[in-house]
Every structure is written in C-alpha cells, then in structure tokens.
Amino acid sequence: MLRNAMQPWHLIVLLVVCLLVFGSKKLPEMARGLGKSMRILKAETRALRTEEEQPPRPDRHPEAP
C-alpha cells in the first residue's frame, strides 16, 4: 500500500507549498535554524555516548575532619 509513498513530484509540491506559505525570505532563515539545531543535537548525542563509555569517576571531595 505505501510502497511508493514518497515520489519526486511529492517533494516538488511540498517545496512549492512551503514557498507559498512562508515566502522566499523566510525559507533560508528557517533552513539555517534547522541546520544549527541538527548540529547541536548531533553534538549532544555524541557527548552522551562518550559519557556512557567512560567509567564513573570516584568522588574527589576531601574528607571532612
């Protein structure tokens, strides 16, 4: 049923609708914002992965007298 769900003409129609709704001045700004968000998400997931791989550190607080 959904074998050929996304065809090239679907993307073209979607781009035309986005252009009509948001206008040509807003689309590059939105794409830039989406790119920045994706970079931040990628960096955060990478940091979480490296955090999981490292063994937990012992507590470094000095002992109280």
mmCIF file with all atom_site columns, C-alpha atoms in Angstrom, residues 19-43:
data_model
loop_
_atom_site.group_PDB
_atom_site.id
_atom_site.type_symbol
_atom_site.label_atom_id
_atom_site.label_alt_id
_atom_site.label_comp_id
_atom_site.label_asym_id
_atom_site.label_entity_id
_atom_site.label_seq_id
_atom_site.pdbx_PDB_ins_code
_atom_site.Cartn_x
_atom_site.Cartn_y
_atom_site.Cartn_z
_atom_site.occupancy
_atom_site.B_iso_or_equiv
_atom_site.pdbx_formal_charge
_atom_site.auth_seq_id
_atom_site.auth_comp_id
_atom_site.auth_asym_id
_atom_site.auth_atom_id
_atom_site.pdbx_PDB_model_num
ATOM 1  C CA . LEU A 1 19 ? 7.471  28.671 -0.621 1.00 0.00 ? 19 LEU A CA 1
ATOM 2  C CA . LEU A 1 20 ? 3.925  29.999 -0.896 1.00 0.00 ? 20 LEU A CA 1
ATOM 3  C CA . VAL A 1 21 ? 3.232  29.755 2.843  1.00 0.00 ? 21 VAL A CA 1
ATOM 4  C CA . PHE A 1 22 ? 6.489  31.112 4.269  1.00 0.00 ? 22 PHE A CA 1
ATOM 5  C CA . GLY A 1 23 ? 7.817  33.256 1.443  1.00 0.00 ? 23 GLY A CA 1
ATOM 6  C CA . SER A 1 24 ? 11.235 33.312 -0.185 1.00 0.00 ? 24 SER A CA 1
ATOM 7  C CA . LYS A 1 25 ? 12.841 35.475 2.519  1.00 0.00 ? 25 LYS A CA 1
ATOM 8  C CA . LYS A 1 26 ? 11.932 33.235 5.450  1.00 0.00 ? 26 LYS A CA 1
ATOM 9  C CA . LEU A 1 27 ? 12.967 29.874 3.946  1.00 0.00 ? 27 LEU A CA 1
ATOM 10 C CA . PRO A 1 28 ? 16.777 30.396 4.072  1.00 0.00 ? 28 PRO A CA 1
ATOM 11 C CA . GLU A 1 29 ? 16.499 31.666 7.650  1.00 0.00 ? 29 GLU A CA 1
ATOM 12 C CA . MET A 1 30 ? 14.456 28.622 8.633  1.00 0.00 ? 30 MET A CA 1
ATOM 13 C CA . ALA A 1 31 ? 16.925 26.280 6.918  1.00 0.00 ? 31 ALA A CA 1
ATOM 14 C CA . ARG A 1 32 ? 19.815 27.914 8.794  1.00 0.00 ? 32 ARG A CA 1
ATOM 15 C CA . GLY A 1 33 ? 17.988 27.468 12.091 1.00 0.00 ? 33 GLY A CA 1
ATOM 16 C CA . LEU A 1 34 ? 17.258 23.835 11.288 1.00 0.00 ? 34 LEU A CA 1
ATOM 17 C CA . GLY A 1 35 ? 20.922 23.246 10.431 1.00 0.00 ? 35 GLY A CA 1
ATOM 18 C CA . LYS A 1 36 ? 22.069 24.771 13.721 1.00 0.00 ? 36 LYS A CA 1
ATOM 19 C CA . SER A 1 37 ? 19.566 22.670 15.645 1.00 0.00 ? 37 SER A CA 1
ATOM 20 C CA . MET A 1 38 ? 20.762 19.496 13.925 1.00 0.00 ? 38 MET A CA 1
ATOM 21 C CA . ARG A 1 39 ? 24.404 20.322 14.741 1.00 0.00 ? 39 ARG A CA 1
ATOM 22 C CA . ILE A 1 40 ? 23.543 20.914 18.404 1.00 0.00 ? 40 ILE A CA 1
ATOM 23 C CA . LEU A 1 41 ? 21.566 17.667 18.573 1.00 0.00 ? 41 LEU A CA 1
ATOM 24 C CA . LYS A 1 42 ? 24.427 15.751 16.969 1.00 0.00 ? 42 LYS A CA 1
ATOM 25 C CA . ALA A 1 43 ? 26.970 17.221 19.408 1.00 0.00 ? 43 ALA A CA 1
#
